[in-house]
Amino acid sequence: MTAPAAPPSAPPALTPVELARWSWRQLTSMRTALILLFLLALAAIPGSIVPQRDIDAIAVGRWQEAHPTLTPIYDRLGLFSVYDSVWFSAIYILLMISLVGCILPRTRIYWRGMNARPPRAPRNLERLPESRSFELEDEPSVVLERAEAVLRRKRYRVDVHADSLSAERGYLREAGNLLFHISLLVVLVGFAMGSLLGYKGGVIVVNGQGFSNSLSQYDDFAPGALFGPDDLEPFNFTIDDFDVQFLRSGEQAGMPTEFSADLTYTEAPGEPERQYNLAVNHPLSLEGGSVFLVGHGYAPRVTVRDGEGNVAYEGPVIFLPQDSSFASFGVIKVPDALPEQLGFEGLFLPTYGFSMETGPFSQFPDALDPVMSLLPYRGDLGLDTGEPQSVYNLDKDQLEVFKKDDGRDFRLDIALGQTKQLPGGAGSITFDGLDRWAKLQISDTPGKEIALAGVLLAILGLLASLFIRPRRSWVRVRDQGGRTVVELAGLDRSAGGDLAEEIDEIERLVKAHAAPSIKENV
């Protein structure tokens, strides 16, 4: 007699079909959907912490200058464009597949449940959590009809049998649960439509200047994967006036109380001009885009003359705020200056102050005593190399700062209306005036209505799943010596209900209009 073969030490390997089926079951489980939803929330955190290129490319550039070591790492990880990264898209798509895989089988189960009849009354109703027993003088058929009418008025689905009836309600609880999961899918689809078919751009417009909705006008532009520049609607606008008010006293002195821009706009060539007051949380909605006011700052107007006395640059220069006092950093590039190109780098201070510890600083964000504190450079600005340059940075590789006779850097502190000469007859710079600029975000998100509808559906489904309680009730009648014995019982299919009160109410209504009972017990 041969000995039986030893059992295998490991289960047999799954076939490709079995592996695919197991992977699909894991992906479409509710646990996986919840994990992916949690991962999506975690993945969105870097997008709110790290500056994003499609939101504020200027802030990204400043962050990269301040963190040169981390910049290449963040760039490889896609942290400057989180929502367009491969890993974020993978989580997004897997979550959508998981939700679809969860919803479809639950829909089939719910459909079968909706069409199923309430279960027949158990043999021993007194074993249920809430039960009642009492006697009536009415005929069993009369009591059964009355009980049926009572349960139907209380929105039960009733199934009548020979000596009993079964009732059930609360089917919409599962519908609410199902609606909640469908709404999550609707929200994801809405956001996906906005990302694919929409666009988002940023532009800084100086007071008195205009903007036309074309690609060349944007400072930064992030189109969706299915959006082309030719899809931009031809609206345009001009900033007629920009107004900002600051608190001048108290603990929060210097905080802006309001800032707004008066616009003149047209939605298409040939259409009449319209007026609009653009403010925070009060965007201008146009066909094919919405205009949001997201920031503001100062643009000093300067005139730069070169060493030959010619005007080499004239106009406003955008300075970017660095802190709450609106001390702003900016550069002025003068490539047409002769005999050498000129450049200026430094701060604009709305209300000038000076201390030995900090040097020049701004005491207040409003322009009460505006001063430009600049370092002048001469040499080659590097604009002829063909490589793109930021208008907010100065390439100093081939530039030399002007020096004083003692060898220290030559700094210009120029008040409004002043002209300062450069050393060695290299030219001059005049602080002519002061304008304000507004940072505008222009975007179009086609799927936002769908996403909003999904959020509203999610709230509706959540309320239904929380407050609708599935419940079953049974009534059995039998004749006993000429009297009708009524057994009544109920079962809550969810915790925390008021089942006892419900059964008491059904008992009271069944007894209503009945002949006096002989005996009652619980």
Short mmCIF file of C-alpha atoms in Angstrom, two decimals:
data_model
loop_
_atom_site.label_atom_id
_atom_site.label_comp_id
_atom_site.label_asym_id
_atom_site.label_seq_id
_atom_site.Cartn_x
_atom_site.Cartn_y
_atom_site.Cartn_z
CA MET A 1 0.00 0.00 0.00
CA THR A 2 1.49 3.30 -1.09
CA ALA A 3 1.53 6.26 1.28
CA PRO A 4 -0.69 9.22 0.31
CA ALA A 5 1.09 12.10 -1.38
CA ALA A 6 2.04 15.00 0.86
CA PRO A 7 -0.13 18.08 0.41
CA PRO A 8 1.51 20.94 -1.50
CA SER A 9 3.35 23.44 0.67
CA ALA A 10 1.78 26.37 -1.17
CA PRO A 11 -1.50 26.87 -3.04
CA PRO A 12 -1.32 26.56 -6.81
CA ALA A 13 -0.58 29.72 -8.76
CA LEU A 14 -3.54 31.65 -10.06
CA THR A 15 -4.27 31.49 -13.73
CA PRO A 16 -4.32 34.84 -15.61
CA VAL A 17 -8.12 34.81 -15.61
CA GLU A 18 -8.29 34.08 -11.88
CA LEU A 19 -5.70 36.77 -11.17
CA ALA A 20 -7.64 39.30 -13.24
CA ARG A 21 -10.89 38.37 -11.45
CA TRP A 22 -9.23 38.67 -8.02
CA SER A 23 -7.67 42.03 -8.95
CA TRP A 24 -11.04 43.35 -10.15
CA ARG A 25 -12.75 42.24 -6.93
CA GLN A 26 -10.08 43.99 -4.88
CA LEU A 27 -10.25 47.18 -6.94
CA THR A 28 -14.05 47.39 -6.84
CA SER A 29 -14.42 46.69 -3.14
CA MET A 30 -15.77 49.43 -0.90
CA ARG A 31 -12.61 49.28 1.21
CA THR A 32 -10.45 50.05 -1.84
CA ALA A 33 -12.73 52.91 -2.86
CA LEU A 34 -12.40 54.46 0.60
CA ILE A 35 -8.62 54.02 0.55
CA LEU A 36 -8.38 55.67 -2.88
CA LEU A 37 -10.62 58.53 -1.74
CA PHE A 38 -8.33 59.05 1.25
CA LEU A 39 -5.25 58.92 -1.02
CA LEU A 40 -6.82 61.49 -3.35
CA ALA A 41 -7.35 63.84 -0.40
CA LEU A 42 -3.73 63.33 0.68
CA ALA A 43 -2.48 63.85 -2.87
CA ALA A 44 -4.28 67.20 -3.06
CA ILE A 45 -2.42 68.56 0.00
CA PRO A 46 0.81 69.45 -1.88
CA GLY A 47 -1.31 71.42 -4.35
CA SER A 48 -2.43 73.72 -1.55
CA ILE A 49 1.04 74.05 0.03
CA VAL A 50 3.44 74.21 -2.91
CA PRO A 51 2.87 77.01 -5.50
CA GLN A 52 1.31 75.67 -8.69
CA ARG A 53 2.38 76.70 -12.19
CA ASP A 54 -1.17 76.79 -13.53
CA ILE A 55 -2.26 79.10 -10.70
CA ASP A 56 0.65 81.48 -10.05
CA ALA A 57 3.78 80.97 -12.14
CA ILE A 58 5.39 84.02 -10.52
CA ALA A 59 5.05 82.48 -7.05
CA VAL A 60 6.56 79.25 -8.41
CA GLY A 61 9.58 81.15 -9.73
CA ARG A 62 10.11 82.93 -6.42
CA TRP A 63 9.78 79.64 -4.49
CA GLN A 64 12.34 77.98 -6.76
CA GLU A 65 14.80 80.83 -6.26
CA ALA A 66 14.41 80.52 -2.49
CA HIS A 67 14.79 76.70 -2.50
CA PRO A 68 17.36 75.76 -5.18
CA THR A 69 18.11 72.39 -3.57
CA LEU A 70 14.51 71.20 -3.36
CA THR A 71 13.45 72.57 -6.75
CA PRO A 72 14.78 69.69 -8.95
CA ILE A 73 13.31 67.11 -6.57
CA TYR A 74 9.89 68.80 -6.52
CA ASP A 75 10.05 69.18 -10.29
CA ARG A 76 10.67 65.46 -10.83
CA LEU A 77 7.82 64.61 -8.47
CA GLY A 78 5.47 66.98 -10.29
CA LEU A 79 4.74 68.97 -7.13
CA PHE A 80 4.60 72.28 -9.04
CA SER A 81 1.73 70.88 -11.11
CA VAL A 82 0.12 68.35 -8.80
CA TYR A 83 -3.24 68.03 -10.53
CA ASP A 84 -1.61 67.30 -13.90
CA SER A 85 0.88 64.78 -12.52
CA VAL A 86 0.86 61.12 -13.49
CA TRP A 87 0.46 59.88 -9.89
CA PHE A 88 -2.49 62.16 -9.15
CA SER A 89 -4.17 61.16 -12.42
CA ALA A 90 -3.61 57.47 -11.63
CA ILE A 91 -5.33 57.79 -8.23
CA TYR A 92 -8.16 59.77 -9.86
CA ILE A 93 -8.78 57.20 -12.60
CA LEU A 94 -8.53 54.22 -10.24
CA LEU A 95 -11.05 55.85 -7.90
CA MET A 96 -13.50 56.36 -10.76
CA ILE A 97 -13.13 52.72 -11.85
CA SER A 98 -13.52 51.53 -8.26
CA LEU A 99 -16.69 53.59 -7.77
CA VAL A 100 -18.21 52.26 -10.99
CA GLY A 101 -17.34 48.72 -9.91
CA CYS A 102 -18.99 49.34 -6.53
CA ILE A 103 -22.10 51.00 -7.91
CA LEU A 104 -23.09 48.51 -10.60
CA PRO A 105 -23.48 45.40 -8.39
CA ARG A 106 -25.10 47.45 -5.61
CA THR A 107 -27.60 48.77 -8.15
CA ARG A 108 -28.56 45.23 -9.14
CA ILE A 109 -28.94 44.22 -5.48
CA TYR A 110 -31.02 47.31 -4.73
CA TRP A 111 -33.24 46.69 -7.75
CA ARG A 112 -33.93 43.15 -6.62
CA GLY A 113 -34.66 44.40 -3.11
CA MET A 114 -37.07 47.01 -4.40
CA ASN A 115 -39.04 44.37 -6.28
CA ALA A 116 -38.96 41.76 -3.51
CA ARG A 117 -42.01 41.28 -1.33
CA PRO A 118 -41.78 41.72 2.46
CA PRO A 119 -40.95 38.40 4.20
CA ARG A 120 -43.79 36.43 5.76
CA ALA A 121 -44.42 36.71 9.47
CA PRO A 122 -42.11 34.59 11.64
CA ARG A 123 -43.64 31.71 13.61
CA ASN A 124 -42.98 33.28 17.03
CA LEU A 125 -43.56 37.01 16.84
CA GLU A 126 -43.02 37.40 20.57
CA ARG A 127 -39.30 36.72 20.08
CA LEU A 128 -38.83 39.90 18.08
CA PRO A 129 -37.47 43.07 19.80
CA GLU A 130 -40.91 44.68 20.04
CA SER A 131 -44.15 42.64 20.12
CA ARG A 132 -47.68 43.14 21.33
CA SER A 133 -50.65 40.81 21.80
CA PHE A 134 -54.23 41.84 22.43
CA GLU A 135 -57.80 40.71 21.77
CA LEU A 136 -60.59 42.42 19.85
CA GLU A 137 -64.26 41.64 19.30
CA ASP A 138 -64.03 42.30 15.53
CA GLU A 139 -63.81 39.59 12.92
CA PRO A 140 -60.26 38.57 11.93
CA SER A 141 -60.80 39.76 8.35
CA VAL A 142 -61.95 43.17 9.58
CA VAL A 143 -58.93 43.53 11.86
CA LEU A 144 -56.61 42.49 9.07
CA GLU A 145 -58.12 45.04 6.69
CA ARG A 146 -57.82 47.76 9.31
CA ALA A 147 -54.20 46.85 10.01
CA GLU A 148 -53.44 46.93 6.28
CA ALA A 149 -54.96 50.41 5.95
CA VAL A 150 -52.97 51.64 8.98
CA LEU A 151 -49.66 50.36 7.64
CA ARG A 152 -50.26 51.74 4.17
CA ARG A 153 -51.00 55.17 5.64
CA LYS A 154 -47.63 54.95 7.41
CA ARG A 155 -46.01 54.33 4.00
CA TYR A 156 -45.32 50.63 4.45
CA ARG A 157 -45.30 48.23 1.54
CA VAL A 158 -47.83 45.59 2.58
CA ASP A 159 -48.14 41.96 1.54
CA VAL A 160 -51.40 40.30 2.69
CA HIS A 161 -51.67 36.57 3.49
CA ALA A 162 -54.53 34.43 4.73
CA ASP A 163 -54.16 35.14 8.46
CA SER A 164 -51.34 37.69 8.53
CA LEU A 165 -49.75 40.54 6.74
CA SER A 166 -46.15 41.61 6.26
CA ALA A 167 -45.06 45.22 5.87
CA GLU A 168 -41.76 46.89 5.15
CA ARG A 169 -40.57 50.44 4.60
CA GLY A 170 -37.27 52.36 4.40
CA TYR A 171 -36.24 51.18 0.93
CA LEU A 172 -34.94 54.67 0.18
CA ARG A 173 -32.18 54.29 2.77
CA GLU A 174 -30.23 52.05 0.43
CA ALA A 175 -31.18 54.37 -2.44
CA GLY A 176 -29.61 57.25 -0.47
CA ASN A 177 -26.47 55.20 0.05
CA LEU A 178 -26.37 54.38 -3.64
CA LEU A 179 -27.05 58.01 -4.57
CA PHE A 180 -24.15 59.13 -2.38
CA HIS A 181 -21.72 56.86 -4.25
CA ILE A 182 -23.11 57.91 -7.64
CA SER A 183 -22.74 61.56 -6.65
CA LEU A 184 -19.05 61.02 -5.89
CA LEU A 185 -18.66 59.73 -9.41
CA VAL A 186 -20.58 62.75 -10.75
CA VAL A 187 -18.25 65.11 -8.84
CA LEU A 188 -15.18 63.35 -10.26
CA VAL A 189 -16.60 63.55 -13.78
CA GLY A 190 -17.35 67.27 -13.30
CA PHE A 191 -13.81 68.00 -12.16
CA ALA A 192 -12.40 65.89 -14.98
CA MET A 193 -14.42 67.86 -17.54
CA GLY A 194 -13.10 71.12 -16.10
CA SER A 195 -9.52 69.87 -16.26
CA LEU A 196 -9.83 68.54 -19.81
CA LEU A 197 -12.04 71.16 -21.47
CA GLY A 198 -11.26 74.28 -19.45
CA TYR A 199 -8.33 76.59 -18.94
CA LYS A 200 -6.83 78.87 -16.32
CA GLY A 201 -4.56 81.83 -16.83
CA GLY A 202 -3.08 84.72 -14.89
CA VAL A 203 -2.23 88.24 -15.94
CA ILE A 204 -1.12 91.46 -14.26
CA VAL A 205 -2.80 94.55 -15.70
CA VAL A 206 -1.67 98.07 -14.79
CA ASN A 207 -4.33 100.63 -13.99
CA GLY A 208 -5.41 102.31 -17.24
CA GLN A 209 -4.27 99.45 -19.47
CA GLY A 210 -6.31 96.74 -21.15
CA PHE A 211 -6.39 93.01 -21.83
CA SER A 212 -7.60 90.95 -24.79
CA ASN A 213 -8.36 87.27 -24.32
CA SER A 214 -5.60 85.84 -26.49
CA LEU A 215 -2.76 83.53 -25.57
CA SER A 216 -0.05 86.17 -26.05
CA GLN A 217 -1.66 88.43 -23.42
CA TYR A 218 -1.31 85.97 -20.52
CA ASP A 219 1.58 85.92 -18.08
CA ASP A 220 0.87 82.25 -17.38
CA PHE A 221 -1.61 79.96 -19.09
CA ALA A 222 -2.63 76.36 -18.29
CA PRO A 223 -5.05 74.83 -20.81
CA GLY A 224 -6.86 71.54 -20.38
CA ALA A 225 -5.72 68.56 -22.41
CA LEU A 226 -8.60 69.00 -24.89
CA PHE A 227 -8.55 72.81 -24.96
CA GLY A 228 -6.84 74.76 -27.73
CA PRO A 229 -5.90 78.47 -27.90
CA ASP A 230 -8.37 78.89 -30.76
CA ASP A 231 -11.17 78.08 -28.30
CA LEU A 232 -10.61 81.32 -26.37
CA GLU A 233 -13.57 83.68 -26.57
CA PRO A 234 -12.70 87.17 -27.94
CA PHE A 235 -13.66 89.30 -24.91
CA ASN A 236 -11.54 92.21 -23.73
CA PHE A 237 -11.53 94.75 -20.93
CA THR A 238 -9.73 97.81 -19.62
CA ILE A 239 -9.05 98.72 -15.99
CA ASP A 240 -10.36 102.27 -15.70
CA ASP A 241 -9.61 102.70 -12.02
CA PHE A 242 -8.28 100.61 -9.16
CA ASP A 243 -9.11 101.50 -5.57
CA VAL A 244 -7.78 100.03 -2.34
CA GLN A 245 -8.44 101.12 1.24
CA PHE A 246 -6.26 100.25 4.26
CA LEU A 247 -6.96 100.41 7.98
CA ARG A 248 -4.97 103.32 9.39
CA SER A 249 -5.29 102.62 13.12
CA GLY A 250 -5.85 99.83 15.60
CA GLU A 251 -4.19 96.45 16.03
CA GLN A 252 -4.81 95.54 12.38
CA ALA A 253 -3.56 98.81 10.92
CA GLY A 254 -2.32 98.27 7.40
CA MET A 255 -4.80 95.52 6.55
CA PRO A 256 -6.76 96.16 3.33
CA THR A 257 -10.46 96.68 4.01
CA GLU A 258 -11.40 96.43 0.35
CA PHE A 259 -9.91 96.60 -3.10
CA SER A 260 -11.76 96.68 -6.38
CA ALA A 261 -11.28 97.55 -10.05
CA ASP A 262 -13.67 99.42 -12.33
CA LEU A 263 -13.70 97.68 -15.72
CA THR A 264 -14.97 98.58 -19.16
CA TYR A 265 -15.47 95.37 -21.15
CA THR A 266 -16.93 93.93 -24.33
CA GLU A 267 -17.73 90.26 -24.85
CA ALA A 268 -17.07 90.31 -28.61
CA PRO A 269 -15.86 92.79 -31.24
CA GLY A 270 -18.58 95.20 -32.24
CA GLU A 271 -20.66 94.72 -29.09
CA PRO A 272 -21.43 97.72 -26.85
CA GLU A 273 -19.12 98.48 -23.94
CA ARG A 274 -20.29 97.71 -20.42
CA GLN A 275 -19.14 98.68 -16.94
CA TYR A 276 -18.38 96.35 -14.03
CA ASN A 277 -16.93 96.71 -10.56
CA LEU A 278 -14.59 93.75 -10.07
CA ALA A 279 -13.95 92.83 -6.43
CA VAL A 280 -12.86 89.86 -4.34
CA ASN A 281 -15.54 87.13 -4.44
CA HIS A 282 -17.38 89.20 -7.05
CA PRO A 283 -16.01 87.94 -10.39
CA LEU A 284 -17.00 89.06 -13.85
CA SER A 285 -18.74 86.19 -15.68
CA LEU A 286 -18.37 86.24 -19.45
CA GLU A 287 -19.09 83.86 -22.28
CA GLY A 288 -16.15 81.48 -22.21
CA GLY A 289 -14.53 82.62 -18.99
CA SER A 290 -14.73 84.33 -15.63
CA VAL A 291 -12.43 87.09 -14.39
CA PHE A 292 -11.35 87.01 -10.74
CA LEU A 293 -9.47 89.68 -8.80
CA VAL A 294 -6.81 87.84 -6.79
CA GLY A 295 -4.17 90.43 -5.92
CA HIS A 296 -2.79 93.92 -6.39
CA GLY A 297 0.39 95.94 -6.09
CA TYR A 298 2.33 98.97 -7.32
CA ALA A 299 3.81 99.90 -10.69
CA PRO A 300 6.10 102.97 -10.43
CA ARG A 301 6.41 104.99 -13.65
CA VAL A 302 10.03 105.75 -14.50
CA THR A 303 12.06 107.42 -17.21
CA VAL A 304 15.60 106.15 -17.83
CA ARG A 305 18.05 108.21 -19.90
CA ASP A 306 21.28 106.67 -21.11
CA GLY A 307 24.79 108.11 -21.18
CA GLU A 308 24.03 109.99 -24.40
CA GLY A 309 21.00 111.72 -22.87
CA ASN A 310 18.43 109.76 -24.87
CA VAL A 311 15.27 108.29 -23.32
CA ALA A 312 16.03 104.56 -23.30
CA TYR A 313 12.99 103.46 -21.25
CA GLU A 314 9.76 105.11 -20.17
CA GLY A 315 6.68 103.64 -18.53
CA PRO A 316 5.37 101.68 -15.56
CA VAL A 317 7.33 98.82 -13.99
CA ILE A 318 5.58 96.08 -12.04
CA PHE A 319 6.95 95.45 -8.53
CA LEU A 320 5.80 92.35 -6.66
CA PRO A 321 4.79 92.64 -2.96
CA GLN A 322 7.03 90.77 -0.53
CA ASP A 323 5.15 91.28 2.75
CA SER A 324 2.05 92.83 4.31
CA SER A 325 3.64 96.30 4.24
CA PHE A 326 3.75 96.01 0.42
CA ALA A 327 7.49 96.44 0.25
CA SER A 328 7.81 95.24 -3.35
CA PHE A 329 10.63 93.78 -5.38
CA GLY A 330 11.17 94.53 -9.06
CA VAL A 331 13.69 94.98 -11.84
CA ILE A 332 14.05 97.48 -14.67
CA LYS A 333 15.77 96.31 -17.86
CA VAL A 334 17.02 98.94 -20.30
CA PRO A 335 18.49 97.07 -23.30
CA ASP A 336 18.44 100.17 -25.57
CA ALA A 337 20.75 102.24 -23.35
CA LEU A 338 24.06 103.44 -24.84
CA PRO A 339 26.96 102.99 -24.59
CA GLU A 340 26.12 100.12 -22.21
CA GLN A 341 22.90 98.37 -21.32
CA LEU A 342 21.48 99.30 -17.92
CA GLY A 343 19.59 97.33 -15.31
CA PHE A 344 18.06 98.19 -11.94
CA GLU A 345 17.07 95.87 -9.12
CA GLY A 346 15.58 96.69 -5.76
CA LEU A 347 12.56 97.61 -3.70
CA PHE A 348 9.62 99.93 -3.98
CA LEU A 349 8.60 101.19 -0.53
CA PRO A 350 5.09 102.72 -0.35
CA THR A 351 5.84 104.54 2.93
CA TYR A 352 9.60 104.94 3.28
CA GLY A 353 11.37 104.11 6.52
CA PHE A 354 14.99 103.45 7.43
CA SER A 355 16.85 101.87 10.34
CA MET A 356 20.45 100.87 10.83
CA GLU A 357 19.38 97.30 11.59
CA THR A 358 17.20 96.67 8.53
CA GLY A 359 18.09 99.45 6.12
CA PRO A 360 15.23 100.81 3.95
CA PHE A 361 11.80 99.38 4.76
CA SER A 362 8.11 100.20 4.32
CA GLN A 363 6.20 101.49 7.35
CA PHE A 364 2.70 101.26 5.83
CA PRO A 365 1.21 99.57 2.74
CA ASP A 366 -0.47 102.70 1.36
CA ALA A 367 1.57 105.08 -0.81
CA LEU A 368 2.03 107.87 1.76
CA ASP A 369 5.75 108.50 1.06
CA PRO A 370 6.77 106.31 -1.91
CA VAL A 371 10.46 105.71 -2.54
CA MET A 372 12.35 103.40 -4.89
CA SER A 373 15.54 101.90 -3.43
CA LEU A 374 17.53 100.45 -6.33
CA LEU A 375 20.91 99.01 -7.19
CA PRO A 376 21.94 100.03 -10.75
CA TYR A 377 23.90 97.68 -13.05
CA ARG A 378 25.65 98.07 -16.39
CA GLY A 379 26.84 95.57 -18.94
CA ASP A 380 25.02 92.88 -20.93
CA LEU A 381 21.49 91.97 -19.81
CA GLY A 382 21.73 88.61 -21.62
CA LEU A 383 18.63 89.24 -23.69
CA ASP A 384 20.32 88.35 -26.99
CA THR A 385 21.16 84.74 -26.08
CA GLY A 386 17.77 83.43 -27.19
CA GLU A 387 17.02 81.93 -23.81
CA PRO A 388 13.76 83.11 -22.21
CA GLN A 389 14.04 85.38 -19.19
CA SER A 390 11.61 86.35 -16.50
CA VAL A 391 10.69 90.03 -16.48
CA TYR A 392 10.91 89.86 -12.69
CA ASN A 393 14.54 88.66 -12.55
CA LEU A 394 17.82 90.25 -13.60
CA ASP A 395 20.50 88.05 -15.19
CA LYS A 396 23.67 89.36 -13.50
CA ASP A 397 26.19 86.99 -15.13
CA GLN A 398 27.49 89.75 -17.43
CA LEU A 399 26.44 92.76 -15.36
CA GLU A 400 28.48 94.92 -13.03
CA VAL A 401 26.99 96.95 -10.22
CA PHE A 402 27.88 100.62 -10.07
CA LYS A 403 30.32 101.45 -7.27
CA LYS A 404 30.98 104.46 -5.09
CA ASP A 405 34.44 106.01 -4.79
CA ASP A 406 35.03 104.00 -1.60
CA GLY A 407 34.23 100.74 -3.37
CA ARG A 408 30.80 100.18 -1.87
CA ASP A 409 27.71 99.45 -4.00
CA PHE A 410 26.04 102.57 -5.35
CA ARG A 411 22.40 102.62 -4.17
CA LEU A 412 19.69 104.97 -5.41
CA ASP A 413 16.89 106.07 -3.07
CA ILE A 414 14.52 107.99 -5.35
CA ALA A 415 11.45 109.77 -4.01
CA LEU A 416 8.41 110.51 -6.16
CA GLY A 417 9.29 113.23 -8.69
CA GLN A 418 13.05 112.98 -8.16
CA THR A 419 15.78 112.34 -10.73
CA LYS A 420 19.02 110.62 -9.74
CA GLN A 421 22.20 110.55 -11.84
CA LEU A 422 24.28 107.41 -12.37
CA PRO A 423 28.03 107.55 -11.70
CA GLY A 424 30.41 108.40 -14.53
CA GLY A 425 27.72 110.07 -16.67
CA ALA A 426 26.15 106.66 -17.47
CA GLY A 427 22.65 108.13 -17.42
CA SER A 428 19.83 108.96 -15.04
CA ILE A 429 16.54 107.64 -13.72
CA THR A 430 13.42 109.64 -12.83
CA PHE A 431 10.54 108.50 -10.61
CA ASP A 432 7.71 110.09 -12.62
CA GLY A 433 4.60 108.73 -10.95
CA LEU A 434 2.84 105.76 -9.45
CA ASP A 435 0.21 103.38 -10.79
CA ARG A 436 -1.42 100.33 -9.25
CA TRP A 437 -1.76 96.96 -10.88
CA ALA A 438 -4.29 94.18 -10.43
CA LYS A 439 -3.53 90.45 -10.59
CA LEU A 440 -6.38 88.75 -12.44
CA GLN A 441 -7.18 85.10 -12.86
CA ILE A 442 -9.17 84.22 -15.95
CA SER A 443 -10.57 80.73 -16.15
CA ASP A 444 -13.29 78.60 -17.63
CA THR A 445 -14.42 75.40 -15.90
CA PRO A 446 -17.11 73.70 -18.00
CA GLY A 447 -17.85 70.93 -15.50
CA LYS A 448 -18.45 73.10 -12.43
CA GLU A 449 -22.26 72.84 -12.71
CA ILE A 450 -21.97 69.06 -12.89
CA ALA A 451 -19.65 69.01 -9.87
CA LEU A 452 -22.07 71.25 -7.93
CA ALA A 453 -24.97 68.96 -8.82
CA GLY A 454 -22.89 66.02 -7.59
CA VAL A 455 -22.22 67.73 -4.26
CA LEU A 456 -25.93 68.48 -3.80
CA LEU A 457 -26.81 64.88 -4.65
CA ALA A 458 -24.19 63.67 -2.18
CA ILE A 459 -25.78 65.74 0.59
CA LEU A 460 -29.24 64.43 -0.34
CA GLY A 461 -28.02 60.83 -0.40
CA LEU A 462 -26.19 61.24 2.90
CA LEU A 463 -29.30 62.66 4.58
CA ALA A 464 -31.38 59.78 3.24
CA SER A 465 -28.91 57.15 4.46
CA LEU A 466 -28.72 58.79 7.90
CA PHE A 467 -32.36 59.56 8.64
CA ILE A 468 -34.38 56.92 6.76
CA ARG A 469 -34.70 53.78 8.88
CA PRO A 470 -35.58 50.47 7.21
CA ARG A 471 -38.23 48.73 9.31
CA ARG A 472 -40.44 45.64 9.14
CA SER A 473 -43.74 45.02 10.85
CA TRP A 474 -46.03 41.99 11.02
CA VAL A 475 -49.62 41.45 12.07
CA ARG A 476 -51.14 38.01 12.67
CA VAL A 477 -54.78 37.39 13.60
CA ARG A 478 -56.52 34.21 14.70
CA ASP A 479 -59.94 33.32 16.03
CA GLN A 480 -59.99 32.02 19.60
CA GLY A 481 -63.38 31.13 21.04
CA GLY A 482 -65.20 33.84 19.12
CA ARG A 483 -62.64 36.50 19.90
CA THR A 484 -59.84 37.76 17.64
CA VAL A 485 -56.31 37.52 19.01
CA VAL A 486 -54.01 40.04 17.37
CA GLU A 487 -50.23 39.62 17.41
CA LEU A 488 -48.19 42.66 16.39
CA ALA A 489 -44.38 42.84 16.11
CA GLY A 490 -41.71 45.01 14.58
CA LEU A 491 -38.03 44.85 13.68
CA ASP A 492 -35.61 47.72 13.05
CA ARG A 493 -33.00 46.95 10.45
CA SER A 494 -30.79 49.79 11.69
CA ALA A 495 -29.74 50.86 15.17
CA GLY A 496 -31.04 53.81 17.15
CA GLY A 497 -34.69 53.91 16.11
CA ASP A 498 -37.92 54.57 17.97
CA LEU A 499 -39.35 51.13 17.27
CA ALA A 500 -41.35 50.88 20.52
CA GLU A 501 -43.19 54.13 19.80
CA GLU A 502 -43.87 52.99 16.25
CA ILE A 503 -45.39 49.68 17.35
CA ASP A 504 -47.44 51.43 20.05
CA GLU A 505 -48.80 53.81 17.43
CA ILE A 506 -49.74 50.96 15.08
CA GLU A 507 -51.47 49.18 17.97
CA ARG A 508 -53.42 52.32 18.87
CA LEU A 509 -54.59 52.81 15.30
CA VAL A 510 -55.58 49.17 14.87
CA LYS A 511 -57.66 49.36 18.04
CA ALA A 512 -59.36 52.55 16.88
CA HIS A 513 -63.05 52.03 16.01
CA ALA A 514 -62.78 48.47 17.26
CA ALA A 515 -65.26 46.80 19.61
CA PRO A 516 -64.14 46.67 23.30
CA SER A 517 -61.44 44.12 23.89
CA ILE A 518 -61.66 41.38 26.53
CA LYS A 519 -57.97 40.82 27.28
CA GLU A 520 -54.68 42.56 26.55
CA ASN A 521 -51.10 41.67 27.36
CA VAL A 522 -47.62 42.58 26.21
#
